[in-house]
């Protein structure tokens, strides 16, 4: 068979170790033939956006570049819209899109769109093929750039008439096949290490502020050892949560806008913050109110822009997080550093009181007539040692981020900002992980990509999909009720009543509905044993209030 551009694409993907290609098919037939012949598994989603979210979940869970495809015009537009979460999460997704055939440019062709420009804000590299023989090498380049820290999505436009044209005369050079974040291990200067250690040692109230960069660097073991050796309390952002075990004795909770009261209070009082892999954005700092402006901030990140975007740190160090922690740990060992033991004891005591109050509220909620998310999360926590959890943004991120205990490293993934991400992303995570994956979303988030339950069925993915169902966009409802003087606009918030278990069954999955804790416990036990997708429709109280700071000015939070 004559080698063509589609073959070059398949060869470049295969050479990079790509095993799965996420897509909604869109007419570029030579590409499907080439991918099939190369042994690359095509995962067909129910929309281009869900294909991107699956690729994103797969990339985050595997640490490798994952490709996603959209056809020219509307398909490409859907791909671009879905890449935002991958940008925010520094996820190595490669978007490949068809484009208007070169002979039809500027001729009002069907579905013609100036699509290249819409990828500019959602990619770190945005390319277009100008000559067919360049395609394979450009694919290799896009894959390499996506996987090079700071990782992030890349995009390549290929005119649809190019796929069947003759390709390059030789196989493109294969890109680096190491997992994402494996390169560019920048080491800190020794003088910076000494300065950081001195600032921590002399502080009265130091805190380790853990961001997603610690997870990306795989530096959780070094982090735990530093906290134990130096006696410094730990807090995590929502993104940093997977890098700390809830069982660590120095862990004091989740900080930021979705947070525990205790963690935010401790950071507000701290006089020295070691920010590790956090860009100190609005969510992590509760609207830039944390840490207090008198605190000494030491910020470590592998990306220069992270050190200048929001705070002016007293000491900013450009370095790989794992290398930095390893070197700081070795220096701390040599100098026998122990920082503020009384402060650590107080932080532990405050965290213990928060945990006790959480247990009291959970126990009280167990007897409620309407199922509480507290009960759902408490029941779900029984499986924390054996599952990977994928959560949507908004209230789902708050409930799971603050109240679900991570008992295994790198076993919690969340939408960084795209509602509806969790359901398709959980399918991608399940394809990358051997353990059971549990998706937690709401009825608002589930509505975006409900049809992909059929995708899970088709690929026999044993994912558990928990849908917190209150027939409303509760975040909007609570905003109106508590911050707009009770001026509730029901027509902007409320949905009809949907039986998502029945919907899942209609799409081919198994399913159960839970209206109390006992029913949820039974459904969860059954779902954990299932070898196929299982949808649990959890009917919860619309008034249930999560651990978010949005309403702290008008009401007192208990958690």
Coordinates of C-alpha atoms in Angstrom, one line a residue:
X1 CA 0.0 0.0 0.0
X2 CA 1.3 3.5 -0.9
X3 CA 2.5 5.4 2.1
X4 CA 0.4 8.6 2.7
X5 CA 0.1 11.4 5.2
X6 CA -2.3 9.4 7.3
X7 CA 0.3 6.7 7.5
X8 CA 2.9 9.2 8.6
X9 CA 0.6 10.4 11.4
X10 CA 0.1 6.8 12.6
X11 CA 3.8 6.0 12.5
X12 CA 4.7 9.2 14.4
X13 CA 2.1 8.3 17.1
X14 CA 3.2 4.7 17.3
X15 CA 6.8 5.7 17.6
X16 CA 5.9 7.9 20.5
X17 CA 4.3 5.0 22.3
X18 CA 0.7 6.2 21.8
X19 CA -1.7 3.3 22.3
X20 CA -5.1 5.0 22.3
X21 CA -6.5 7.7 20.1
X22 CA -9.7 9.5 21.4
X23 CA -12.1 10.9 18.8
X24 CA -15.5 11.4 17.3
X25 CA -15.1 10.2 13.8
X26 CA -15.5 12.9 11.2
X27 CA -14.8 11.8 7.6
X28 CA -11.1 11.6 7.4
X29 CA -11.2 7.9 6.3
X30 CA -7.4 7.4 5.5
X31 CA -6.6 8.3 9.1
X32 CA -8.8 5.6 10.6
X33 CA -7.4 3.0 8.2
X34 CA -3.8 4.0 9.1
X35 CA -4.5 4.0 12.9
X36 CA -6.1 0.6 12.6
X37 CA -3.2 -0.8 10.6
X38 CA -0.7 0.6 13.1
X39 CA -2.4 -1.1 16.0
X40 CA -3.5 2.1 17.7
X41 CA -6.8 1.6 19.5
X42 CA -9.4 4.2 18.5
X43 CA -11.7 5.2 21.4
X44 CA -14.9 6.7 19.9
X45 CA -16.7 9.1 22.2
X46 CA -20.2 10.7 21.8
X47 CA -18.8 14.2 21.2
X48 CA -15.5 15.8 20.4
X49 CA -15.5 17.5 23.8
X50 CA -15.9 14.2 25.7
X51 CA -13.1 12.7 23.5
X52 CA -10.8 15.5 24.7
X53 CA -11.9 15.0 28.3
X54 CA -11.2 11.3 28.0
X55 CA -7.8 12.0 26.5
X56 CA -7.2 14.5 29.4
X57 CA -8.1 12.0 32.0
X58 CA -5.9 9.4 30.4
X59 CA -3.0 11.8 30.1
X60 CA -3.2 12.8 33.8
X61 CA -3.5 9.3 35.1
X62 CA -0.8 7.8 32.8
X63 CA 1.6 10.7 32.6
X64 CA 1.8 10.3 28.9
X65 CA 0.6 12.3 25.9
X66 CA -2.9 11.4 24.8
X67 CA -4.2 12.5 21.3
X68 CA -7.8 13.7 20.6
X69 CA -9.3 14.4 17.2
X70 CA -12.0 16.6 15.8
X71 CA -13.1 17.1 12.2
X72 CA -12.8 20.4 10.4
X73 CA -15.1 23.2 11.4
X74 CA -17.6 22.5 14.2
X75 CA -15.6 19.4 15.4
X76 CA -12.4 21.5 15.7
X77 CA -14.4 24.2 17.6
X78 CA -15.6 21.6 20.1
X79 CA -12.1 20.3 20.6
X80 CA -10.8 23.8 21.3
X81 CA -13.5 24.5 23.8
X82 CA -12.7 21.4 25.7
X83 CA -8.9 22.0 25.9
X84 CA -9.2 24.6 28.6
X85 CA -9.1 22.1 31.5
X86 CA -5.9 20.5 30.1
X87 CA -4.3 24.0 30.0
X88 CA -5.2 24.7 33.6
X89 CA -4.1 21.2 34.7
X90 CA -0.8 21.2 32.7
X91 CA -2.0 18.0 31.0
X92 CA -0.2 16.7 27.9
X93 CA -3.0 16.4 25.4
X94 CA -2.3 16.5 21.6
X95 CA -5.3 17.8 19.5
X96 CA -5.3 16.8 15.9
X97 CA -7.9 18.4 13.7
X98 CA -8.9 18.2 10.1
X99 CA -9.1 21.5 8.2
X100 CA -10.8 22.8 5.1
X101 CA -9.3 21.3 2.0
X102 CA -6.7 23.6 0.5
X103 CA -8.4 23.8 -2.9
X104 CA -11.6 25.0 -1.2
X105 CA -10.1 27.8 1.0
X106 CA -12.0 31.1 0.8
X107 CA -14.8 29.6 -1.4
X108 CA -17.5 29.3 1.3
X109 CA -17.0 25.6 1.7
X110 CA -19.4 23.6 3.9
X111 CA -18.3 23.8 7.6
X112 CA -15.3 26.1 6.7
X113 CA -14.1 28.0 9.7
X114 CA -11.0 30.1 10.6
X115 CA -10.4 27.5 13.2
X116 CA -6.6 27.8 13.8
X117 CA -6.9 31.0 15.8
X118 CA -9.4 29.5 18.3
X119 CA -6.7 27.1 19.5
X120 CA -4.3 29.9 20.4
X121 CA -5.5 30.6 24.0
X122 CA -5.9 26.9 24.9
X123 CA -2.5 25.4 23.7
X124 CA 1.2 25.9 24.4
X125 CA 1.9 25.2 20.7
X126 CA -0.5 25.6 17.8
X127 CA 0.6 24.3 14.4
X128 CA -0.8 23.9 10.9
X129 CA 0.5 21.7 8.1
X130 CA 1.5 23.7 5.0
X131 CA 3.0 20.8 3.0
X132 CA 1.9 17.1 3.1
X133 CA 5.4 15.8 3.6
X134 CA 5.8 17.9 6.8
X135 CA 2.9 16.2 8.6
X136 CA 4.7 13.3 10.3
X137 CA 7.5 15.4 11.7
X138 CA 5.1 18.1 12.9
X139 CA 3.1 15.4 14.8
X140 CA 6.3 14.2 16.4
X141 CA 7.1 17.8 17.4
X142 CA 3.6 18.4 18.8
X143 CA 3.9 15.3 20.9
X144 CA 7.3 16.2 22.3
X145 CA 6.2 19.8 23.1
X146 CA 3.1 18.6 25.0
X147 CA 5.2 16.3 27.2
X148 CA 7.9 18.9 27.9
X149 CA 7.5 20.8 31.2
X150 CA 5.6 22.9 31.7
X151 CA 3.3 20.3 30.0
X152 CA 0.2 21.3 28.2
X153 CA -2.0 20.8 25.2
X154 CA -0.7 21.2 21.6
X155 CA -2.6 21.3 18.4
X156 CA -2.1 20.6 14.7
X157 CA -4.4 21.4 11.8
X158 CA -4.2 19.1 8.8
X159 CA -6.1 20.0 5.6
X160 CA -8.6 17.2 4.9
X161 CA -7.3 16.6 1.4
X162 CA -3.8 15.9 2.7
X163 CA -4.5 12.7 4.5
X164 CA -4.6 10.6 1.3
X165 CA -1.7 12.4 -0.4
X166 CA 1.8 10.9 -0.5
X167 CA 3.7 11.3 2.7
X168 CA 7.4 11.7 3.7
X169 CA 10.0 9.5 2.2
X170 CA 11.2 8.4 5.7
X171 CA 9.8 7.8 9.1
X172 CA 10.0 10.9 11.3
X173 CA 12.4 10.8 14.2
X174 CA 10.5 9.4 17.2
X175 CA 10.1 11.8 20.1
X176 CA 11.3 11.2 23.6
X177 CA 9.1 8.4 25.0
X178 CA 9.7 9.2 28.7
X179 CA 6.6 10.1 30.7
X180 CA 5.6 13.7 30.8
X181 CA 7.5 15.7 33.5
X182 CA 10.5 13.3 33.2
X183 CA 12.8 16.0 31.6
X184 CA 14.2 19.3 32.6
X185 CA 15.0 18.4 36.2
X186 CA 16.4 21.8 37.2
X187 CA 18.2 21.8 40.5
X188 CA 18.1 24.7 43.0
X189 CA 21.2 26.7 43.9
X190 CA 22.8 25.7 47.2
X191 CA 22.5 29.3 48.4
X192 CA 18.8 29.3 47.8
X193 CA 18.4 26.0 49.6
X194 CA 20.3 27.4 52.6
X195 CA 18.1 30.6 52.6
X196 CA 14.9 28.6 52.4
X197 CA 15.9 26.4 55.3
X198 CA 17.0 29.4 57.4
X199 CA 13.6 31.1 56.8
X200 CA 11.8 27.9 57.9
X201 CA 14.0 27.3 60.9
X202 CA 13.6 30.8 62.3
X203 CA 9.8 31.1 61.6
X204 CA 7.4 30.8 64.5
X205 CA 4.5 29.5 62.5
X206 CA 5.7 27.8 59.3
X207 CA 3.4 25.9 56.9
X208 CA 4.1 23.7 53.9
X209 CA 1.6 24.8 51.2
X210 CA 1.2 22.0 48.7
X211 CA 0.1 22.6 45.1
X212 CA -0.5 20.3 42.1
X213 CA 3.1 20.7 41.1
X214 CA 4.1 18.2 43.8
X215 CA 1.8 15.6 42.3
X216 CA 3.1 16.3 38.8
X217 CA 6.7 15.9 40.0
X218 CA 5.8 12.7 41.9
X219 CA 7.4 14.2 45.0
X220 CA 5.0 13.0 47.6
X221 CA 7.5 10.8 49.5
X222 CA 10.0 13.6 49.8
X223 CA 7.3 16.0 50.9
X224 CA 6.1 13.7 53.7
X225 CA 9.7 13.1 54.9
X226 CA 10.4 16.8 55.1
X227 CA 7.3 17.5 57.1
X228 CA 8.2 14.7 59.5
X229 CA 11.8 15.6 59.8
X230 CA 11.4 19.4 60.2
X231 CA 8.1 19.2 62.1
X232 CA 6.2 21.5 59.8
X233 CA 2.4 21.2 59.3
X234 CA 1.0 20.5 55.8
X235 CA -1.9 22.0 54.0
X236 CA -2.9 21.2 50.4
X237 CA -4.7 23.0 47.6
X238 CA -7.4 21.1 45.8
X239 CA -4.8 20.2 43.2
X240 CA -2.2 19.3 45.8
X241 CA -4.5 16.9 47.6
X242 CA -3.3 13.7 45.7
X243 CA 0.3 14.4 47.0
X244 CA -0.6 14.0 50.7
X245 CA -2.1 11.1 52.5
X246 CA -5.0 12.0 54.8
X247 CA -3.4 9.7 57.4
X248 CA -0.2 11.8 57.6
X249 CA 0.0 13.1 61.2
X250 CA 1.0 16.7 60.1
X251 CA -1.8 17.1 57.5
X252 CA -4.1 19.9 58.5
X253 CA -6.6 20.0 55.6
X254 CA -7.4 21.6 52.3
X255 CA -6.8 25.3 51.8
X256 CA -8.4 27.9 49.6
X257 CA -11.9 28.6 48.3
X258 CA -13.0 25.0 48.6
X259 CA -11.5 24.3 52.0
X260 CA -11.7 23.4 55.6
X261 CA -12.1 26.3 58.1
X262 CA -9.1 25.0 60.0
X263 CA -6.7 24.9 57.1
X264 CA -7.6 28.5 56.0
X265 CA -7.2 29.7 59.6
X266 CA -3.8 28.2 60.0
X267 CA -2.5 29.6 56.7
X268 CA -3.9 33.0 57.7
X269 CA -1.9 32.9 60.9
X270 CA 1.3 31.5 59.5
X271 CA 4.4 33.7 59.3
X272 CA 6.2 31.6 56.8
X273 CA 4.8 29.7 53.8
X274 CA 6.8 27.3 51.7
X275 CA 4.6 27.1 48.5
X276 CA 5.4 24.0 46.6
X277 CA 4.1 23.7 43.0
X278 CA 1.3 26.2 43.6
X279 CA 0.7 29.2 41.4
X280 CA -1.1 30.8 44.3
X281 CA -4.1 31.6 42.2
X282 CA -7.5 32.7 43.3
X283 CA -8.9 29.3 44.2
X284 CA -5.8 28.2 46.2
X285 CA -5.6 31.5 48.1
X286 CA -9.3 32.1 48.7
X287 CA -9.4 35.1 46.4
X288 CA -5.8 36.2 47.1
X289 CA -6.5 36.6 50.9
X290 CA -4.1 33.9 51.9
X291 CA -1.4 33.9 53.1
X292 CA -1.5 37.1 55.0
X293 CA 0.6 39.9 53.4
X294 CA 3.0 40.0 56.4
X295 CA 4.0 36.4 55.9
X296 CA 7.3 35.4 54.4
X297 CA 6.5 33.5 51.2
X298 CA 9.0 31.0 49.7
X299 CA 7.7 29.8 46.3
X300 CA 9.1 26.9 44.4
X301 CA 8.1 26.1 40.8
X302 CA 9.5 24.7 37.6
X303 CA 7.8 27.4 35.5
X304 CA 9.2 31.0 35.7
X305 CA 5.7 32.6 35.2
X306 CA 4.4 30.9 38.3
X307 CA 6.9 32.9 40.4
X308 CA 5.7 36.3 39.2
X309 CA 2.0 36.0 38.4
X310 CA 0.3 36.7 41.8
X311 CA 2.6 37.1 44.8
X312 CA 6.0 38.6 45.0
X313 CA 7.7 35.9 47.1
X314 CA 10.5 36.8 49.5
X315 CA 12.4 33.9 47.9
X316 CA 11.4 32.5 44.5
X317 CA 13.2 29.4 43.4
X318 CA 13.0 28.0 39.9
X319 CA 13.5 24.3 40.2
X320 CA 12.0 20.9 39.8
X321 CA 9.9 20.3 42.9
X322 CA 11.2 16.8 43.5
X323 CA 14.8 17.8 43.1
X324 CA 14.3 20.8 45.4
X325 CA 12.6 18.7 48.1
X326 CA 15.3 16.0 47.9
X327 CA 18.1 18.6 48.3
X328 CA 16.3 20.5 51.1
X329 CA 15.6 17.3 52.9
X330 CA 19.3 16.3 52.8
X331 CA 20.3 19.7 54.0
X332 CA 17.7 19.6 56.8
X333 CA 19.1 16.2 57.9
X334 CA 22.6 17.5 58.1
X335 CA 21.6 20.5 60.2
X336 CA 19.0 18.7 62.4
X337 CA 16.3 21.2 61.7
X338 CA 13.2 21.2 63.9
X339 CA 10.8 24.1 63.4
X340 CA 8.4 25.4 66.1
X341 CA 7.2 22.2 67.9
X342 CA 4.5 24.1 69.8
X343 CA 3.0 25.5 66.6
X344 CA 2.9 22.0 65.1
X345 CA 1.2 20.6 68.2
X346 CA -1.5 23.4 68.0
X347 CA -2.1 22.8 64.3
X348 CA -2.5 19.1 64.9
X349 CA -5.0 19.8 67.7
X350 CA -7.0 22.2 65.6
X351 CA -7.1 19.6 62.7
X352 CA -8.2 16.9 65.2
X353 CA -11.0 19.2 66.4
X354 CA -12.2 19.7 62.8
X355 CA -12.1 16.0 62.2
X356 CA -14.2 15.3 65.3
X357 CA -16.7 18.0 64.3
X358 CA -16.9 16.4 60.8
X359 CA -17.7 13.1 62.4
X360 CA -20.4 14.6 64.6
X361 CA -22.1 16.2 61.7
X362 CA -21.8 13.1 59.6
X363 CA -23.3 11.0 62.4
X364 CA -26.2 13.4 62.8
X365 CA -26.8 13.5 59.0
X366 CA -27.1 9.7 58.9
X367 CA -30.5 9.9 60.4
X368 CA -31.9 12.6 58.1
X369 CA -34.9 11.8 56.0
X370 CA -33.1 13.2 52.9
X371 CA -29.7 11.8 52.0
X372 CA -26.8 14.2 52.8
X373 CA -23.6 14.4 50.8
X374 CA -21.9 14.0 54.2
X375 CA -23.2 10.5 54.4
X376 CA -22.3 9.8 50.8
X377 CA -18.7 10.9 51.2
X378 CA -18.4 9.0 54.5
X379 CA -19.6 5.8 52.9
X380 CA -17.4 6.4 49.9
X381 CA -14.4 6.9 52.2
X382 CA -14.6 3.2 53.1
X383 CA -13.2 2.5 49.7
X384 CA -10.5 5.2 49.6
X385 CA -7.7 2.7 49.9
X386 CA -8.7 0.8 46.7
X387 CA -10.1 3.3 44.3
X388 CA -9.2 6.3 42.2
X389 CA -11.7 9.1 42.5
X390 CA -12.5 11.6 39.7
X391 CA -14.6 14.7 40.7
X392 CA -16.3 17.4 38.8
X393 CA -15.8 21.1 39.5
X394 CA -18.0 23.3 41.7
X395 CA -19.7 21.7 44.7
X396 CA -18.4 18.2 43.7
X397 CA -14.9 19.5 44.0
X398 CA -15.6 21.0 47.4
X399 CA -17.4 17.9 48.8
X400 CA -14.7 15.5 47.6
X401 CA -11.7 17.7 47.9
X402 CA -12.3 18.6 51.6
X403 CA -14.2 15.5 52.9
X404 CA -12.9 12.5 51.0
X405 CA -9.7 11.2 52.4
X406 CA -6.9 10.4 50.0
X407 CA -5.4 7.2 51.3
X408 CA -3.3 6.4 48.2
X409 CA -1.0 8.8 46.4
X410 CA -2.1 10.2 43.0
X411 CA -5.6 8.7 43.3
X412 CA -7.7 11.9 43.1
X413 CA -8.3 13.9 40.0
X414 CA -10.7 16.8 39.6
X415 CA -12.0 19.2 37.0
X416 CA -9.9 22.3 37.3
X417 CA -12.8 24.5 36.0
X418 CA -14.9 22.7 33.3
X419 CA -18.2 21.5 34.6
X420 CA -19.1 18.2 33.0
X421 CA -15.5 17.1 32.7
X422 CA -15.6 14.3 35.3
X423 CA -17.8 11.7 33.6
X424 CA -15.8 11.4 30.3
X425 CA -12.5 12.0 32.1
X426 CA -13.2 9.1 34.4
X427 CA -13.4 6.8 31.4
X428 CA -10.0 8.0 30.3
X429 CA -8.6 7.5 33.8
X430 CA -10.1 4.0 34.0
X431 CA -8.3 3.1 30.7
X432 CA -5.0 4.2 32.3
X433 CA -5.5 2.6 35.7
X434 CA -6.0 -1.0 36.8
X435 CA -8.0 -0.2 40.0
X436 CA -11.6 0.7 40.2
X437 CA -12.4 4.4 39.2
X438 CA -15.2 6.2 40.8
X439 CA -16.7 9.4 39.2
X440 CA -18.5 11.9 41.4
X441 CA -20.5 14.5 39.6
X442 CA -23.8 16.3 40.0
X443 CA -26.9 16.3 37.9
X444 CA -25.7 19.6 36.4
X445 CA -22.3 18.2 35.4
X446 CA -23.7 14.8 34.3
X447 CA -26.0 16.5 31.8
X448 CA -23.1 17.6 29.6
X449 CA -21.9 14.1 28.6
X450 CA -24.6 11.6 29.8
X451 CA -24.5 9.8 26.5
X452 CA -20.9 8.7 27.2
X453 CA -22.3 6.1 29.7
X454 CA -22.9 4.2 26.4
X455 CA -19.1 4.7 25.6
X456 CA -18.3 3.2 29.0
X457 CA -20.6 0.3 28.2
X458 CA -19.1 -0.2 24.7
X459 CA -15.6 -0.4 26.1
X460 CA -16.6 -2.4 29.2
X461 CA -15.1 0.1 31.6
X462 CA -16.0 -0.9 35.2
X463 CA -16.3 2.8 36.3
X464 CA -18.7 3.7 39.0
X465 CA -20.6 6.9 38.2
X466 CA -22.1 8.6 41.2
X467 CA -24.5 11.4 40.3
X468 CA -25.5 13.8 43.2
X469 CA -29.0 14.6 42.1
X470 CA -30.8 17.6 43.6
X471 CA -32.6 18.7 40.4
X472 CA -30.8 22.0 40.5
X473 CA -27.6 24.0 40.0
X474 CA -27.3 24.3 43.8
X475 CA -24.2 26.6 43.7
X476 CA -26.3 29.2 41.8
X477 CA -29.3 28.6 44.1
X478 CA -27.2 29.2 47.2
X479 CA -25.5 32.3 45.7
X480 CA -28.9 33.8 45.2
X481 CA -30.3 32.7 48.5
X482 CA -27.5 33.8 50.7
X483 CA -25.7 36.6 48.8
X484 CA -28.5 38.2 46.9
X485 CA -31.0 38.6 49.8
X486 CA -33.0 35.5 49.0
X487 CA -33.7 36.7 45.4
X488 CA -33.9 33.2 44.1
X489 CA -34.4 32.9 40.3
X490 CA -35.7 29.3 40.1
X491 CA -36.0 29.4 36.3
X492 CA -32.2 29.9 36.1
X493 CA -31.4 27.1 38.5
X494 CA -33.9 24.3 38.6
X495 CA -34.1 21.1 36.5
X496 CA -36.8 18.5 36.1
X497 CA -36.6 15.3 38.1
X498 CA -34.5 12.7 36.3
X499 CA -33.9 9.1 37.3
X500 CA -30.3 8.8 36.3
X501 CA -30.2 5.1 37.3
X502 CA -32.9 4.3 34.8
X503 CA -31.1 6.5 32.3
X504 CA -27.9 4.6 32.8
X505 CA -29.8 1.3 32.4
X506 CA -31.3 2.6 29.2
X507 CA -27.8 3.3 27.9
X508 CA -26.7 -0.2 28.7
X509 CA -25.1 0.1 32.2
X510 CA -26.2 -1.2 35.5
X511 CA -27.8 1.2 37.9
X512 CA -29.4 1.9 41.3
X513 CA -31.1 4.8 43.0
X514 CA -30.3 5.8 46.6
X515 CA -32.5 8.0 48.7
X516 CA -30.9 7.1 52.1
X517 CA -27.6 5.9 53.4
X518 CA -28.5 2.3 53.5
X519 CA -29.5 2.3 49.9
X520 CA -26.3 4.0 48.9
X521 CA -24.2 1.6 50.9
X522 CA -25.9 -1.4 49.2
X523 CA -25.5 0.2 45.7
X524 CA -21.9 1.0 46.3
X525 CA -21.0 -2.5 47.5
X526 CA -22.7 -3.9 44.4
X527 CA -21.0 -1.4 42.1
X528 CA -17.6 -2.2 43.4
X529 CA -18.0 -5.8 42.4
X530 CA -19.3 -5.0 39.0
X531 CA -17.2 -5.6 35.9
X532 CA -19.2 -3.1 33.8
X533 CA -20.2 0.5 34.3
X534 CA -22.5 1.2 37.2
X535 CA -24.6 4.4 37.7
X536 CA -25.7 5.4 41.2
X537 CA -28.4 8.1 41.2
X538 CA -28.0 9.7 44.7
X539 CA -31.0 11.9 45.6
X540 CA -29.6 14.6 47.9
X541 CA -31.0 17.6 49.7
X542 CA -30.9 20.8 47.7
X543 CA -30.2 22.8 50.8
X544 CA -27.0 20.7 51.6
X545 CA -24.1 23.1 52.0
X546 CA -20.6 22.2 51.0
X547 CA -17.3 23.5 52.5
X548 CA -16.8 26.6 50.4
X549 CA -15.8 30.1 51.5
X550 CA -18.2 31.9 49.1
X551 CA -20.8 32.5 51.9
X552 CA -18.5 33.0 54.9
X553 CA -19.5 36.7 55.1
X554 CA -23.2 35.9 55.6
X555 CA -23.2 32.6 57.5
X556 CA -20.9 30.7 59.8
X557 CA -19.4 27.5 58.4
X558 CA -19.0 24.5 60.6
X559 CA -16.6 22.6 58.3

